[in-house]
GROMACS .gro file of C-alpha atoms in nm:
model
  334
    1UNK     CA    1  -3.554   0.995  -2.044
    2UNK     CA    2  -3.715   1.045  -1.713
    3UNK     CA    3  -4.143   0.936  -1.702
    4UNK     CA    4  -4.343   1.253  -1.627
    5UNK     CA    5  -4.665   1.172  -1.413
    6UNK     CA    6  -4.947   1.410  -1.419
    7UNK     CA    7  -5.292   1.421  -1.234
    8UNK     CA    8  -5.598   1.342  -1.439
    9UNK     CA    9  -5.903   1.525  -1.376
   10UNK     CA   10  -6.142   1.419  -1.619
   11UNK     CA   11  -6.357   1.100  -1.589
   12UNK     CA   12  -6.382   1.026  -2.027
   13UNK     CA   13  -5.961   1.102  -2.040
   14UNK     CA   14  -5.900   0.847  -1.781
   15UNK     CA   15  -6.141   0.584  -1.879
   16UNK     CA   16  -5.999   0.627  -2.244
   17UNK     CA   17  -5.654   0.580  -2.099
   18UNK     CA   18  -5.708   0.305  -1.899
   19UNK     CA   19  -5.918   0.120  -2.228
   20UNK     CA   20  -5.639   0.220  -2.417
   21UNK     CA   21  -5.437  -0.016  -2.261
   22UNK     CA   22  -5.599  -0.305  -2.182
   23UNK     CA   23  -5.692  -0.176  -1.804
   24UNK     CA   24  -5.874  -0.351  -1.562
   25UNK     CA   25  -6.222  -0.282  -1.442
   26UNK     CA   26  -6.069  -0.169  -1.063
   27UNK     CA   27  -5.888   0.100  -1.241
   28UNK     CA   28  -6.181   0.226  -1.429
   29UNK     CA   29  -6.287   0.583  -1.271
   30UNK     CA   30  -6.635   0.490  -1.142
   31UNK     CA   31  -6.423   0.218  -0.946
   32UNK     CA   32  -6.243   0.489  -0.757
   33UNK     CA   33  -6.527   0.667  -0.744
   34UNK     CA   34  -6.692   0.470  -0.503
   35UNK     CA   35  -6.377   0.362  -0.290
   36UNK     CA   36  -6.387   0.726  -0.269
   37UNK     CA   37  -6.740   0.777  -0.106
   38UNK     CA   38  -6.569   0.466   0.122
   39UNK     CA   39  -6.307   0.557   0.379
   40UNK     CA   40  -6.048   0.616   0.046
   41UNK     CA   41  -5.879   0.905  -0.123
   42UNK     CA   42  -5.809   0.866  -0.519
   43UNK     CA   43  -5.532   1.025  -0.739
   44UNK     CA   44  -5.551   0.909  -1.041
   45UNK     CA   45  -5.222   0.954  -1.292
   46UNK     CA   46  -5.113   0.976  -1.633
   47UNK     CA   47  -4.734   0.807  -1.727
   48UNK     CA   48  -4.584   1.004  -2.013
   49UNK     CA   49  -4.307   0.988  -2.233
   50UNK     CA   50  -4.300   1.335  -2.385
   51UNK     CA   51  -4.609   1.373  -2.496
   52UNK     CA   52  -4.715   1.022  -2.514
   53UNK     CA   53  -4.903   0.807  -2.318
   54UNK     CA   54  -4.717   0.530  -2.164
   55UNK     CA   55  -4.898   0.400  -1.861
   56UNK     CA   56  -5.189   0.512  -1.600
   57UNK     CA   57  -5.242   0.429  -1.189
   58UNK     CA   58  -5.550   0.469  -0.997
   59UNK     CA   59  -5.411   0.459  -0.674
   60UNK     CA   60  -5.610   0.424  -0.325
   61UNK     CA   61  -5.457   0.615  -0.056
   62UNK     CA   62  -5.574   0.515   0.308
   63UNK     CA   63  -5.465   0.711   0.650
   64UNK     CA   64  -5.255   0.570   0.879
   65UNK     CA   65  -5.207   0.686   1.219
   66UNK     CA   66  -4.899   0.941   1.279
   67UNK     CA   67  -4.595   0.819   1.208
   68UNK     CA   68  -4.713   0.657   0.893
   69UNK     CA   69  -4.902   0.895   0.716
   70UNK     CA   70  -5.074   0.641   0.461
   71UNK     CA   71  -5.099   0.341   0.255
   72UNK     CA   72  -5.101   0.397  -0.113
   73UNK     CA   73  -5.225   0.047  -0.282
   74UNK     CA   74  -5.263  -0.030  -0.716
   75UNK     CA   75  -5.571  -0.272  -0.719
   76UNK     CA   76  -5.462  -0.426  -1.041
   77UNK     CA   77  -5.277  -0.160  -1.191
   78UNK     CA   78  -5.116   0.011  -1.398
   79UNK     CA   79  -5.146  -0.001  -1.707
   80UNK     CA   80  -4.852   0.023  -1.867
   81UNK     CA   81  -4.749  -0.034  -2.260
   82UNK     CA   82  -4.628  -0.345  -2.334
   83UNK     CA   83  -4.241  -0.365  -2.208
   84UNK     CA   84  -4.276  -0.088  -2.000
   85UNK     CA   85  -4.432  -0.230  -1.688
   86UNK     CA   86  -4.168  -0.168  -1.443
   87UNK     CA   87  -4.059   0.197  -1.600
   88UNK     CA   88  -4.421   0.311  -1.535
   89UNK     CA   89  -4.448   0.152  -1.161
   90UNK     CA   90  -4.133   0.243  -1.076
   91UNK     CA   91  -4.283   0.627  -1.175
   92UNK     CA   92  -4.577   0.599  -1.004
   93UNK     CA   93  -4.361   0.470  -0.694
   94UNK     CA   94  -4.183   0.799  -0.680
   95UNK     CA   95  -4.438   1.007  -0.733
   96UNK     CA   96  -4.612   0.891  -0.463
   97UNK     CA   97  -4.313   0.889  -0.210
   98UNK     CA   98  -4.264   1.296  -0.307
   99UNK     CA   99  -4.650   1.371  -0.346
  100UNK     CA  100  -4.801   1.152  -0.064
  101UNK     CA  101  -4.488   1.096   0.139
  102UNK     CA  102  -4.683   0.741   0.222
  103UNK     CA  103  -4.518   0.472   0.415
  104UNK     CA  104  -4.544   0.223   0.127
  105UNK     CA  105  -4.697   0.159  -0.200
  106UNK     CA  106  -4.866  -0.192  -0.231
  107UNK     CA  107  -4.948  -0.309  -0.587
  108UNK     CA  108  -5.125  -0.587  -0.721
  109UNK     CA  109  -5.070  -0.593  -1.095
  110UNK     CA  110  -5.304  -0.754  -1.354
  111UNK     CA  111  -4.987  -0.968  -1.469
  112UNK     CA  112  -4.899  -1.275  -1.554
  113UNK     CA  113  -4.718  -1.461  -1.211
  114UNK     CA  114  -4.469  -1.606  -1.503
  115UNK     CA  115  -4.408  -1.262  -1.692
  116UNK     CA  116  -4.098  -1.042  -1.763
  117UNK     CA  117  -4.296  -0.786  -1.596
  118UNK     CA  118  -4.278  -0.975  -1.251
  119UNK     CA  119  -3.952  -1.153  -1.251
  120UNK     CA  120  -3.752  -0.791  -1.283
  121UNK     CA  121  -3.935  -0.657  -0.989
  122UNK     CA  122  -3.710  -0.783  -0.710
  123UNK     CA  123  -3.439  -0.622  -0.893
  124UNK     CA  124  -3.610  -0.240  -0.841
  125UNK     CA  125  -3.669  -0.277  -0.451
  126UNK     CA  126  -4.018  -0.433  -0.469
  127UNK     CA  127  -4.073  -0.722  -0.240
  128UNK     CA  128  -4.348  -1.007  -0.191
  129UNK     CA  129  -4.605  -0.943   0.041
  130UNK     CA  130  -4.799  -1.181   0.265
  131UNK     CA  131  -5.108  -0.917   0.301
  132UNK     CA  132  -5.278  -0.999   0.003
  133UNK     CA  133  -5.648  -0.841  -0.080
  134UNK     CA  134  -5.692  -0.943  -0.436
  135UNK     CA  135  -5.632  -1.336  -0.480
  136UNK     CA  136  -5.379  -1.403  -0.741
  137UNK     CA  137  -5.460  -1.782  -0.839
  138UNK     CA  138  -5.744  -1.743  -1.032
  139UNK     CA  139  -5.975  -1.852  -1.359
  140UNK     CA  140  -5.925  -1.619  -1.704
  141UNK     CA  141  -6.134  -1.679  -1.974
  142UNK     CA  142  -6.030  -1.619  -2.363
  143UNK     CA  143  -6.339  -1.495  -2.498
  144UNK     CA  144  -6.176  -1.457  -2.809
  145UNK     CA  145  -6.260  -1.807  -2.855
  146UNK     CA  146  -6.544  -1.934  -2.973
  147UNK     CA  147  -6.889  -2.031  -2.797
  148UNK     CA  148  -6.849  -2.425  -2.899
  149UNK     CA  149  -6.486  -2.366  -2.809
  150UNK     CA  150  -6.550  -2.218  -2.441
  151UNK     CA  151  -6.842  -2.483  -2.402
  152UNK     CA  152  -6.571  -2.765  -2.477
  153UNK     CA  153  -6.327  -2.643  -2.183
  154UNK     CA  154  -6.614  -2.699  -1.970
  155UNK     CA  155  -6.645  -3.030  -1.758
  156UNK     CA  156  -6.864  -3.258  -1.902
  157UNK     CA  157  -7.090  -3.213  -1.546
  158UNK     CA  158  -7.065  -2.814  -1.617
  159UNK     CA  159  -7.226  -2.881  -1.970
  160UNK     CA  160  -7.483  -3.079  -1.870
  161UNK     CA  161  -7.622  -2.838  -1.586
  162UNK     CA  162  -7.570  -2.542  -1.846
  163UNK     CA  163  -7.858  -2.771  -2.027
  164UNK     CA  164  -8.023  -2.874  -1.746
  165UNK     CA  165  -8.070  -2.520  -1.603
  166UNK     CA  166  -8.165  -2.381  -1.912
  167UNK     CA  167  -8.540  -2.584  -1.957
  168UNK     CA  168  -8.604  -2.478  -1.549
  169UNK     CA  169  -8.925  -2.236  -1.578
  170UNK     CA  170  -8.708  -1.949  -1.526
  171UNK     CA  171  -8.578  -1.644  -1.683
  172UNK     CA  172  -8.184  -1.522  -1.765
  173UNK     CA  173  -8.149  -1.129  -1.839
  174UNK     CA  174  -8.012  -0.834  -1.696
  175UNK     CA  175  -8.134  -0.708  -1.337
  176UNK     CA  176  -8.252  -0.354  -1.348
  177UNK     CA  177  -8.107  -0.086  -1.095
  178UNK     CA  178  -8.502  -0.092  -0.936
  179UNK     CA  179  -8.422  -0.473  -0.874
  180UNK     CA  180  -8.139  -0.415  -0.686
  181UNK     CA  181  -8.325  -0.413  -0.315
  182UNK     CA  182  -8.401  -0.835  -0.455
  183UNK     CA  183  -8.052  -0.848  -0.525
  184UNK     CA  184  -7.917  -0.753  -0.173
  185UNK     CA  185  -8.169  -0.973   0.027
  186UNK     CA  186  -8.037  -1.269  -0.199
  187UNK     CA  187  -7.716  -1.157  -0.118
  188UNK     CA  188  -7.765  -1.122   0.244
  189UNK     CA  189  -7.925  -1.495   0.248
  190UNK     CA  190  -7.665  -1.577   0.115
  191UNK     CA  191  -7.333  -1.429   0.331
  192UNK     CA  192  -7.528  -1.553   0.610
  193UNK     CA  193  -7.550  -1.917   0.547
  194UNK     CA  194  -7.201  -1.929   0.372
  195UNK     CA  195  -7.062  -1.733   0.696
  196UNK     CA  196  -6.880  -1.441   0.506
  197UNK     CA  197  -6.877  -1.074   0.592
  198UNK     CA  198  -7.066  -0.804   0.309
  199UNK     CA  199  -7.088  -0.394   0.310
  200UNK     CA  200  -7.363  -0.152   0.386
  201UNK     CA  201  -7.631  -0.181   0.113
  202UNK     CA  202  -7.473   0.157   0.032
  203UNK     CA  203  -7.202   0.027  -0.098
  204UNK     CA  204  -7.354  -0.172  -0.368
  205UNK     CA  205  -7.644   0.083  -0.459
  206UNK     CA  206  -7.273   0.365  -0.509
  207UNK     CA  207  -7.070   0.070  -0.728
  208UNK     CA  208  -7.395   0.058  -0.971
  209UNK     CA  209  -7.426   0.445  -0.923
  210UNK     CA  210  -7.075   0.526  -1.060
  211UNK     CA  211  -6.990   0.224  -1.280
  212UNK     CA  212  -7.359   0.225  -1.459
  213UNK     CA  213  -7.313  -0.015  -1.792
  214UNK     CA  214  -6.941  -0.090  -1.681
  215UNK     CA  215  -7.165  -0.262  -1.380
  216UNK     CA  216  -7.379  -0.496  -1.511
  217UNK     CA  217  -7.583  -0.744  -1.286
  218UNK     CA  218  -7.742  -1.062  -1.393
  219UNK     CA  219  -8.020  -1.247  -1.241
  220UNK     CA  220  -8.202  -1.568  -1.298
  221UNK     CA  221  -8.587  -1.513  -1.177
  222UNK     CA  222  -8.838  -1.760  -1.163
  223UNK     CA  223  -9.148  -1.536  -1.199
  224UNK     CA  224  -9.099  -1.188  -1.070
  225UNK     CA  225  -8.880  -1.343  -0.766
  226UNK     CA  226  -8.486  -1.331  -0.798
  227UNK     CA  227  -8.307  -1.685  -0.714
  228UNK     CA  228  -7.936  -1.585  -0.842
  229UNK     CA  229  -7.790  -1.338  -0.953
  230UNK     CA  230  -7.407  -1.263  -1.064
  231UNK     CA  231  -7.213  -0.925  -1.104
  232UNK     CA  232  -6.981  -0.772  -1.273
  233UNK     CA  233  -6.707  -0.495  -1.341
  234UNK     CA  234  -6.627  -0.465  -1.707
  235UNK     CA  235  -6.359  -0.266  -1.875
  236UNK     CA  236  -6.330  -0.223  -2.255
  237UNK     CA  237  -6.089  -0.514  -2.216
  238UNK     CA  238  -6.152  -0.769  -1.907
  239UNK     CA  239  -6.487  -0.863  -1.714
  240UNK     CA  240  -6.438  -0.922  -1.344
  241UNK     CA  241  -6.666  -1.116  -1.114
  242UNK     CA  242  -6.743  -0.888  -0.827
  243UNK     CA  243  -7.071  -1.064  -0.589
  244UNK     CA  244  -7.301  -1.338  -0.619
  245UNK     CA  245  -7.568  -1.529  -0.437
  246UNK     CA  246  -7.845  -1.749  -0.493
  247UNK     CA  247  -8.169  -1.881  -0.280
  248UNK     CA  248  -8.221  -2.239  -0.175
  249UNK     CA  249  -8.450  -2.246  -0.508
  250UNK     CA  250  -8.191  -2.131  -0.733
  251UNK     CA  251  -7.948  -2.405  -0.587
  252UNK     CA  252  -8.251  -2.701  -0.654
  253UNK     CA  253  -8.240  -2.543  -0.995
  254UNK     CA  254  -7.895  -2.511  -1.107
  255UNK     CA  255  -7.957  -2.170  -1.190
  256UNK     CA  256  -7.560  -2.012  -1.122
  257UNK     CA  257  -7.478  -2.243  -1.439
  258UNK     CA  258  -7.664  -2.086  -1.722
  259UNK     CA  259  -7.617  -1.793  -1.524
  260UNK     CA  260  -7.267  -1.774  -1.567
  261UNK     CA  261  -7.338  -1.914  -1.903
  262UNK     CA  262  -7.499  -1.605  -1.980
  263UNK     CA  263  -7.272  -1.365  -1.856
  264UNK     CA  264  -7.021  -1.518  -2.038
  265UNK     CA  265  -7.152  -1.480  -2.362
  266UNK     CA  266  -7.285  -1.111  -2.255
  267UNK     CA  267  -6.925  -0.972  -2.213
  268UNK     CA  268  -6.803  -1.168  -2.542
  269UNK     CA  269  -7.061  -0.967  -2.721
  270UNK     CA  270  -6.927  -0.685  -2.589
  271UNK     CA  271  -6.552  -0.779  -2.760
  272UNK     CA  272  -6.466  -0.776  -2.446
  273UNK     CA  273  -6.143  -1.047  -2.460
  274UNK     CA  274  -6.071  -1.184  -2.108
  275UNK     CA  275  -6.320  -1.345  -1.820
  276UNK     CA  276  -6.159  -1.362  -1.457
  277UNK     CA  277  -6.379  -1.583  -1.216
  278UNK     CA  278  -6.196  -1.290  -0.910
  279UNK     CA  279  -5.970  -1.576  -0.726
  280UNK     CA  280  -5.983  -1.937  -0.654
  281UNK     CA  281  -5.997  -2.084  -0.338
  282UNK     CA  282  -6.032  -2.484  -0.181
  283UNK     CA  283  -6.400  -2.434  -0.170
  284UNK     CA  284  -6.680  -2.544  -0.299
  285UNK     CA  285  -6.748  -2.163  -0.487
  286UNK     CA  286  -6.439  -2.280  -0.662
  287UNK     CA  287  -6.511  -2.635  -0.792
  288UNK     CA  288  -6.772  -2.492  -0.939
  289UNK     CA  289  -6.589  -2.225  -1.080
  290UNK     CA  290  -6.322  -2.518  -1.224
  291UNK     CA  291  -6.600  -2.643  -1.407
  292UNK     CA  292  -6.597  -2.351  -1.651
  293UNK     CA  293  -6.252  -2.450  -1.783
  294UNK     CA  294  -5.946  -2.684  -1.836
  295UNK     CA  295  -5.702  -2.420  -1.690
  296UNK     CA  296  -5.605  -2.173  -1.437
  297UNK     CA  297  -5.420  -1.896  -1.394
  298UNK     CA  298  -5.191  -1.680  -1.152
  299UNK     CA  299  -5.116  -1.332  -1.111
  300UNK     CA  300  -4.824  -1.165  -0.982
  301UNK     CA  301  -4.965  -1.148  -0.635
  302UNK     CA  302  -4.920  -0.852  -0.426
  303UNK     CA  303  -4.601  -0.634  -0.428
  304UNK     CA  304  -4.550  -0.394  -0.147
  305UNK     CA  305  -4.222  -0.088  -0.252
  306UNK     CA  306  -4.128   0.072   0.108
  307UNK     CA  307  -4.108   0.457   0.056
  308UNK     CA  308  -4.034   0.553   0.423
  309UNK     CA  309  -3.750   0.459   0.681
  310UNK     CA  310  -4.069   0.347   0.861
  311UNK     CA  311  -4.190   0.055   0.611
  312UNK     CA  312  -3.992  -0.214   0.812
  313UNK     CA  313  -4.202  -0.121   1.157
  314UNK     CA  314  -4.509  -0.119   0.947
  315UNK     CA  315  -4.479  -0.427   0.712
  316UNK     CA  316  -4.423  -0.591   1.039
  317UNK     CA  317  -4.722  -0.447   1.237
  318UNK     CA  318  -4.958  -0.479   0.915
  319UNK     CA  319  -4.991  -0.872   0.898
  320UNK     CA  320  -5.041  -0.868   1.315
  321UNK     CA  321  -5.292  -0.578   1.319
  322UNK     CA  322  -5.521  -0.794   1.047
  323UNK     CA  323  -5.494  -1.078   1.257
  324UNK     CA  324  -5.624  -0.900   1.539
  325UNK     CA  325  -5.912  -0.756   1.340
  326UNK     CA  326  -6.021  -1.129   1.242
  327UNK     CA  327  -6.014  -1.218   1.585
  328UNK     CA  328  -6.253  -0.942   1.695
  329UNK     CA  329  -6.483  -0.989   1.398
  330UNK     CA  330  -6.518  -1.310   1.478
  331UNK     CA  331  -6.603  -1.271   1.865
  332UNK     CA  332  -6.864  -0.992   1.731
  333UNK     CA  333  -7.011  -1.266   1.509
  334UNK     CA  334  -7.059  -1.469   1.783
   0.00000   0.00000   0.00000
């Protein structure tokens, strides 16, 4: 029997959907939300079988210039039931080729690199693309396991600085949406000294806006004054690292270790069941990160299913016109 896929209007339907099956927080409504208020256009869609609910997309839909029309992209969607990964992309591929008539639908699926899921792809006229956005090797936590458990995946090192950080004169809770002016000067100190590129503060101030408690921020303050801070995306199912920074201070202190520490055991108290550090690099953001746990993980990496007789011209320009945007970022930095 052929999929349906239908439009959903309604912000608690689609949240319920995507919680319903194990979504992640990028697929979450406030999510799209804000990509919306951001150069973006959201359709968000329901997968049925009959009457039931078999999968859900948020998809992002960028403009391209004419002949192209635009880019549709799945930031770590769908959700699909169990077994039925490919039915429900495949759907959401065609509906987007007859609704959007766009170029190309890029996915890049909260799967496992070693799944079912991802091994069948190449057989349904997805291909591997080089243009990644979200980094596929990467750190999951099972927060289903214990606290002594979690704390004895941890390098000995990580312990000890957990400890350490801990009897510092400082204070680990929640940062407040009046805080978040401290948070963005932290964070500003902190792209500028590591030499990476941030958004408007508007950005930030519309993710907290439209995600509220699935949003939470963390900050370790020593007195009223903010020296690191960490924050999140959280579905009903997976917490997602989104931004974090930290003063000179905090980095004397250790404070990103019972920081993380924290947040940890924040979004296990939530049942939430599955911690992703968001990527892994050869940096030193990610030895730190290693320190957490004994593992890591890979996604399926980014998928790219040409709609258009066009899609060769443009997955060939894509990878060339990034380039050249690097380039001329980096002669503006200078």
């Amino acid at each position: 029997m052929t999929l349906s896929v239908v439009p959903c209007h309604v912000r608690d339907e689609w949240d319920a959907a995507v919680d319903s099956q194990q979504g992640h927080p990028m697929q979450l409504w406030g999510w799209g939300e804000t990509k919306a208020a951001h150069n973006w256009r959201v359709d968000r869609v329901l997968v049925k079988d009959g009457d039931r609910l078999v999968g859900s997309a948020q998809l992002l839909l960028r403009p391209l210039p004419f002949p192209f029309r635009s880019l549709a992209y799945l930031a770590r969607g769908p959700q699909a039931e169990a077994g039925r990964e490919n039915e429900v992309l495949d759907a959401v591929g065609r509906y987007v080729k007859t609704t959007h008539k766009s170029v190309a639908l890029t996915a890049e699926p909260d799967w496992d690199e070693g799944s079912v899921a991802v091994a069948t792809l190449p057989a349904t006229g997805w291909t591997r693309s080089a243009s990644t956005i979200l980094i596929p090797r990467t750190l999951i936590l099972d927060l289903t396991r214990s606290e002594d458990e979690l704390l004895g995946a941890m390098s000995k090192k990580t312990r000890q600085y957990i400890r350490k950080s801990s009897r510092e004169a400082l204070e680990y809770r929640a940062v407040t949406a009046a805080e978040l002016p401290q948070v963005m000067a932290v964070y500003k100190d902190t792209a500028e000294r590591a030499d990476f590129g941030i958004h408007q503060d508007g950005y930030y101030a519309d993710i907290l806006a439209n995600l509220g408690t699935a949003s939470p921020i963390y900050g370790a303050f020593e007195g009223d004054k903010l020296v690191s801070f960490l924050w999140l995306a959280a579905s009903g199912s997976t917490a997602f690292e989104l931004y974090g920074g930290m003063t000179e201070q905090g980095s004397v202190l250790r404070a990103n270790f019972s920081l993380k520490w924290l947040a940890i055991c924040e979004m296990k108290a939530r049942g939430i069941t599955r911690y992703d550090f968001n990527g892994l690099l050869n940096d030193g953001v990610s030895k730190f990160k290693f320190g957490f746990a004994d593992h890591e993980n890979m996604l399926a990496g980014t998928w790219d299913l040409g709609l258009s007789p066009l899609y060769p011209v443009f997955a060939k320009a894509l990878p060339l016109a990034r380039r050249s945007l690097r380039k001329v970022k980096g002669l503006l930095k200078r």
